[in-house]
Amino acid sequence: MHCPYCRNTDTRVLDSRVADDGGSIRRRRTCSACERRFTTVELMQLTVLKRSGASEPFHREKAIAGVRKACKGRPVSEDELACLGQAVEDALRLSGAAEVEAHEVGLAILGPLRELDEVAYLRFASVYRAFESAEDFEKEISDLRADRAPQPVPTG
């Protein structure tokens, strides 16, 4: 690690702490040459394993781009898309795995998108789950309705 003040490569770690979200480590360091202190943050690199077998780094913006297409013409703001992207990344990081399959990214998108906009959810799910008929749409819509129906409150 290079000192940001004098560029010396001989630095020493004084303290290490895991950040609140568990996805990064904060280290307090000191330089042996100039004796100044500085902080570094190490982030876990999240990798997506594609169906082809290739791996690539996870990019939140790439996940949001697919959702943005499903939200076209819907009352969904860029801020809401950014929050969805953060929720997806958080869910993937909480899994604890450094490498996730592309399928898992899609699954992580479906839940928050369903909460955000049902029409956009149906659009995304129809492509992601490869709907082949109107019956597939009908089944998904009936599932949405069943989840939305008020649950009876026990009296007693």
PDB file of C-alpha atoms in Angstrom:
ATOM      1  CA  MET A   1       0.000   0.000   0.000  1.00  0.00           C
ATOM      2  CA  HIS A   2       1.433   3.375  -1.029  1.00  0.00           C
ATOM      3  CA  CYS A   3       1.278   6.268   1.419  1.00  0.00           C
ATOM      4  CA  PRO A   4      -0.972   8.956  -0.117  1.00  0.00           C
ATOM      5  CA  TYR A   5       1.307  11.668   1.299  1.00  0.00           C
ATOM      6  CA  CYS A   6       4.853  10.565   0.443  1.00  0.00           C
ATOM      7  CA  ARG A   7       4.218   7.527  -1.844  1.00  0.00           C
ATOM      8  CA  ASN A   8       6.384   5.281   0.353  1.00  0.00           C
ATOM      9  CA  THR A   9       5.406   1.607   0.076  1.00  0.00           C
ATOM     10  CA  ASP A  10       6.233   0.688   3.668  1.00  0.00           C
ATOM     11  CA  THR A  11       2.970   1.179   5.575  1.00  0.00           C
ATOM     12  CA  ARG A  12       1.649  -0.618   8.637  1.00  0.00           C
ATOM     13  CA  VAL A  13      -1.945  -1.505   9.600  1.00  0.00           C
ATOM     14  CA  LEU A  14      -2.926  -0.101  13.010  1.00  0.00           C
ATOM     15  CA  ASP A  15      -6.577  -1.165  13.119  1.00  0.00           C
ATOM     16  CA  SER A  16      -9.020  -3.143  10.947  1.00  0.00           C
ATOM     17  CA  ARG A  17     -12.804  -3.146  11.206  1.00  0.00           C
ATOM     18  CA  VAL A  18     -15.569  -4.713   9.162  1.00  0.00           C
ATOM     19  CA  ALA A  19     -18.029  -2.084   7.968  1.00  0.00           C
ATOM     20  CA  ASP A  20     -21.658  -2.226   9.107  1.00  0.00           C
ATOM     21  CA  ASP A  21     -22.881  -3.826   5.878  1.00  0.00           C
ATOM     22  CA  GLY A  22     -20.192  -6.515   5.999  1.00  0.00           C
ATOM     23  CA  GLY A  23     -19.184  -5.811   2.412  1.00  0.00           C
ATOM     24  CA  SER A  24     -16.061  -3.811   3.196  1.00  0.00           C
ATOM     25  CA  ILE A  25     -13.148  -3.564   5.601  1.00  0.00           C
ATOM     26  CA  ARG A  26     -11.872  -0.253   6.967  1.00  0.00           C
ATOM     27  CA  ARG A  27      -8.160  -0.173   7.814  1.00  0.00           C
ATOM     28  CA  ARG A  28      -6.314   2.560   9.687  1.00  0.00           C
ATOM     29  CA  ARG A  29      -2.684   2.711   8.507  1.00  0.00           C
ATOM     30  CA  THR A  30       0.508   4.596   9.281  1.00  0.00           C
ATOM     31  CA  CYS A  31       3.473   5.332   7.036  1.00  0.00           C
ATOM     32  CA  SER A  32       6.897   4.363   8.374  1.00  0.00           C
ATOM     33  CA  ALA A  33       8.619   7.144   6.403  1.00  0.00           C
ATOM     34  CA  CYS A  34       6.506  10.255   7.098  1.00  0.00           C
ATOM     35  CA  GLU A  35       4.582   8.818  10.089  1.00  0.00           C
ATOM     36  CA  ARG A  36       1.264  10.188   8.813  1.00  0.00           C
ATOM     37  CA  ARG A  37      -1.925   8.183   9.241  1.00  0.00           C
ATOM     38  CA  PHE A  38      -4.565   7.397   6.641  1.00  0.00           C
ATOM     39  CA  THR A  39      -7.571   5.145   6.158  1.00  0.00           C
ATOM     40  CA  THR A  40      -8.232   2.629   3.403  1.00  0.00           C
ATOM     41  CA  VAL A  41     -11.454   0.818   2.576  1.00  0.00           C
ATOM     42  CA  GLU A  42     -11.392  -2.589   0.914  1.00  0.00           C
ATOM     43  CA  LEU A  43     -14.500  -3.682  -0.969  1.00  0.00           C
ATOM     44  CA  MET A  44     -15.420  -7.240  -1.869  1.00  0.00           C
ATOM     45  CA  GLN A  45     -15.535  -7.686  -5.655  1.00  0.00           C
ATOM     46  CA  LEU A  46     -18.858  -9.253  -6.604  1.00  0.00           C
ATOM     47  CA  THR A  47     -18.595 -11.427  -9.729  1.00  0.00           C
ATOM     48  CA  VAL A  48     -21.401 -12.723 -11.959  1.00  0.00           C
ATOM     49  CA  LEU A  49     -21.057 -16.160 -13.528  1.00  0.00           C
ATOM     50  CA  LYS A  50     -22.750 -15.998 -16.932  1.00  0.00           C
ATOM     51  CA  ARG A  51     -24.581 -18.909 -18.573  1.00  0.00           C
ATOM     52  CA  SER A  52     -21.737 -19.152 -21.076  1.00  0.00           C
ATOM     53  CA  GLY A  53     -19.353 -19.921 -18.205  1.00  0.00           C
ATOM     54  CA  ALA A  54     -17.611 -16.551 -18.400  1.00  0.00           C
ATOM     55  CA  SER A  55     -17.287 -14.367 -15.294  1.00  0.00           C
ATOM     56  CA  GLU A  56     -17.565 -10.606 -15.127  1.00  0.00           C
ATOM     57  CA  PRO A  57     -17.731  -8.041 -12.327  1.00  0.00           C
ATOM     58  CA  PHE A  58     -21.229  -7.130 -11.109  1.00  0.00           C
ATOM     59  CA  HIS A  59     -22.310  -3.699 -12.312  1.00  0.00           C
ATOM     60  CA  ARG A  60     -25.396  -2.246 -10.663  1.00  0.00           C
ATOM     61  CA  GLU A  61     -26.032  -0.040 -13.702  1.00  0.00           C
ATOM     62  CA  LYS A  62     -26.222  -3.090 -15.966  1.00  0.00           C
ATOM     63  CA  ALA A  63     -28.920  -4.621 -13.756  1.00  0.00           C
ATOM     64  CA  ILE A  64     -30.799  -1.313 -13.685  1.00  0.00           C
ATOM     65  CA  ALA A  65     -30.625  -1.051 -17.497  1.00  0.00           C
ATOM     66  CA  GLY A  66     -32.650  -4.246 -17.883  1.00  0.00           C
ATOM     67  CA  VAL A  67     -35.206  -3.047 -15.367  1.00  0.00           C
ATOM     68  CA  ARG A  68     -35.364   0.369 -17.047  1.00  0.00           C
ATOM     69  CA  LYS A  69     -36.588  -1.318 -20.250  1.00  0.00           C
ATOM     70  CA  ALA A  70     -39.368  -3.063 -18.336  1.00  0.00           C
ATOM     71  CA  CYS A  71     -40.315   0.279 -16.727  1.00  0.00           C
ATOM     72  CA  LYS A  72     -40.569   2.166 -20.024  1.00  0.00           C
ATOM     73  CA  GLY A  73     -43.748   4.247 -19.996  1.00  0.00           C
ATOM     74  CA  ARG A  74     -44.396   3.497 -16.321  1.00  0.00           C
ATOM     75  CA  PRO A  75     -44.382   6.048 -13.482  1.00  0.00           C
ATOM     76  CA  VAL A  76     -41.004   4.909 -12.128  1.00  0.00           C
ATOM     77  CA  SER A  77     -38.347   7.526 -11.388  1.00  0.00           C
ATOM     78  CA  GLU A  78     -34.584   7.229 -11.781  1.00  0.00           C
ATOM     79  CA  ASP A  79     -34.283   7.538  -7.995  1.00  0.00           C
ATOM     80  CA  GLU A  80     -36.558   4.529  -7.563  1.00  0.00           C
ATOM     81  CA  LEU A  81     -34.475   2.578 -10.075  1.00  0.00           C
ATOM     82  CA  ALA A  82     -31.302   3.543  -8.206  1.00  0.00           C
ATOM     83  CA  CYS A  83     -32.840   2.323  -4.928  1.00  0.00           C
ATOM     84  CA  LEU A  84     -33.858  -0.929  -6.624  1.00  0.00           C
ATOM     85  CA  GLY A  85     -30.300  -1.354  -7.907  1.00  0.00           C
ATOM     86  CA  GLN A  86     -28.932  -0.800  -4.404  1.00  0.00           C
ATOM     87  CA  ALA A  87     -31.412  -3.311  -2.958  1.00  0.00           C
ATOM     88  CA  VAL A  88     -30.370  -5.910  -5.541  1.00  0.00           C
ATOM     89  CA  GLU A  89     -26.669  -5.377  -4.858  1.00  0.00           C
ATOM     90  CA  ASP A  90     -27.248  -5.507  -1.098  1.00  0.00           C
ATOM     91  CA  ALA A  91     -29.191  -8.774  -1.424  1.00  0.00           C
ATOM     92  CA  LEU A  92     -26.416 -10.319  -3.520  1.00  0.00           C
ATOM     93  CA  ARG A  93     -23.703  -9.181  -1.107  1.00  0.00           C
ATOM     94  CA  LEU A  94     -25.667 -10.494   1.878  1.00  0.00           C
ATOM     95  CA  SER A  95     -25.586 -13.939   0.311  1.00  0.00           C
ATOM     96  CA  GLY A  96     -21.908 -13.948   1.316  1.00  0.00           C
ATOM     97  CA  ALA A  97     -20.756 -15.413  -1.994  1.00  0.00           C
ATOM     98  CA  ALA A  98     -18.100 -13.603  -4.008  1.00  0.00           C
ATOM     99  CA  GLU A  99     -19.476 -15.129  -7.224  1.00  0.00           C
ATOM    100  CA  VAL A 100     -23.178 -15.367  -8.058  1.00  0.00           C
ATOM    101  CA  GLU A 101     -24.865 -16.915 -11.069  1.00  0.00           C
ATOM    102  CA  ALA A 102     -26.630 -14.597 -13.526  1.00  0.00           C
ATOM    103  CA  HIS A 103     -29.853 -16.404 -12.623  1.00  0.00           C
ATOM    104  CA  GLU A 104     -29.471 -15.224  -9.008  1.00  0.00           C
ATOM    105  CA  VAL A 105     -29.200 -11.613 -10.177  1.00  0.00           C
ATOM    106  CA  GLY A 106     -32.531 -11.961 -11.980  1.00  0.00           C
ATOM    107  CA  LEU A 107     -34.158 -13.492  -8.914  1.00  0.00           C
ATOM    108  CA  ALA A 108     -32.812 -10.672  -6.759  1.00  0.00           C
ATOM    109  CA  ILE A 109     -34.426  -8.152  -9.145  1.00  0.00           C
ATOM    110  CA  LEU A 110     -37.894  -9.746  -9.202  1.00  0.00           C
ATOM    111  CA  GLY A 111     -38.814  -9.088  -5.553  1.00  0.00           C
ATOM    112  CA  PRO A 112     -38.046  -5.366  -5.370  1.00  0.00           C
ATOM    113  CA  LEU A 113     -39.465  -4.792  -8.860  1.00  0.00           C
ATOM    114  CA  ARG A 114     -42.732  -6.483  -7.871  1.00  0.00           C
ATOM    115  CA  GLU A 115     -43.009  -4.022  -4.977  1.00  0.00           C
ATOM    116  CA  LEU A 116     -42.108  -1.063  -7.186  1.00  0.00           C
ATOM    117  CA  ASP A 117     -44.431  -1.580 -10.179  1.00  0.00           C
ATOM    118  CA  GLU A 118     -46.527  -4.646 -11.004  1.00  0.00           C
ATOM    119  CA  VAL A 119     -46.708  -3.936 -14.745  1.00  0.00           C
ATOM    120  CA  ALA A 120     -42.943  -3.552 -15.010  1.00  0.00           C
ATOM    121  CA  TYR A 121     -42.606  -6.709 -12.920  1.00  0.00           C
ATOM    122  CA  LEU A 122     -44.800  -8.646 -15.382  1.00  0.00           C
ATOM    123  CA  ARG A 123     -42.773  -7.334 -18.321  1.00  0.00           C
ATOM    124  CA  PHE A 124     -39.470  -8.283 -16.698  1.00  0.00           C
ATOM    125  CA  ALA A 125     -40.746 -11.661 -15.475  1.00  0.00           C
ATOM    126  CA  SER A 126     -42.139 -12.512 -18.923  1.00  0.00           C
ATOM    127  CA  VAL A 127     -38.672 -12.171 -20.447  1.00  0.00           C
ATOM    128  CA  TYR A 128     -36.701 -13.515 -17.491  1.00  0.00           C
ATOM    129  CA  ARG A 129     -38.910 -16.570 -17.026  1.00  0.00           C
ATOM    130  CA  ALA A 130     -39.499 -16.974 -20.782  1.00  0.00           C
ATOM    131  CA  PHE A 131     -43.299 -16.859 -20.761  1.00  0.00           C
ATOM    132  CA  GLU A 132     -44.607 -18.812 -23.742  1.00  0.00           C
ATOM    133  CA  SER A 133     -48.363 -18.265 -23.584  1.00  0.00           C
ATOM    134  CA  ALA A 134     -51.158 -16.139 -22.210  1.00  0.00           C
ATOM    135  CA  GLU A 135     -51.624 -18.782 -19.522  1.00  0.00           C
ATOM    136  CA  ASP A 136     -48.190 -17.936 -18.136  1.00  0.00           C
ATOM    137  CA  PHE A 137     -49.289 -14.290 -17.794  1.00  0.00           C
ATOM    138  CA  GLU A 138     -52.623 -15.310 -16.270  1.00  0.00           C
ATOM    139  CA  LYS A 139     -50.920 -17.479 -13.658  1.00  0.00           C
ATOM    140  CA  GLU A 140     -48.508 -14.684 -12.701  1.00  0.00           C
ATOM    141  CA  ILE A 141     -51.357 -12.156 -12.506  1.00  0.00           C
ATOM    142  CA  SER A 142     -53.399 -14.484 -10.296  1.00  0.00           C
ATOM    143  CA  ASP A 143     -50.343 -14.869  -8.033  1.00  0.00           C
ATOM    144  CA  LEU A 144     -50.052 -11.067  -7.829  1.00  0.00           C
ATOM    145  CA  ARG A 145     -53.735 -10.766  -6.951  1.00  0.00           C
ATOM    146  CA  ALA A 146     -53.490 -13.490  -4.325  1.00  0.00           C
ATOM    147  CA  ASP A 147     -50.544 -11.732  -2.663  1.00  0.00           C
ATOM    148  CA  ARG A 148     -52.379  -8.399  -2.761  1.00  0.00           C
ATOM    149  CA  ALA A 149     -55.668  -9.740  -1.316  1.00  0.00           C
ATOM    150  CA  PRO A 150     -56.201  -8.736   2.294  1.00  0.00           C
ATOM    151  CA  GLN A 151     -55.567 -11.539   4.701  1.00  0.00           C
ATOM    152  CA  PRO A 152     -58.417 -12.285   7.115  1.00  0.00           C
ATOM    153  CA  VAL A 153     -57.765 -10.958  10.598  1.00  0.00           C
ATOM    154  CA  PRO A 154     -58.544 -13.468  13.346  1.00  0.00           C
ATOM    155  CA  THR A 155     -61.036 -12.181  15.879  1.00  0.00           C
ATOM    156  CA  GLY A 156     -61.009 -13.349  19.353  1.00  0.00           C
TER     157      GLY A 156
END
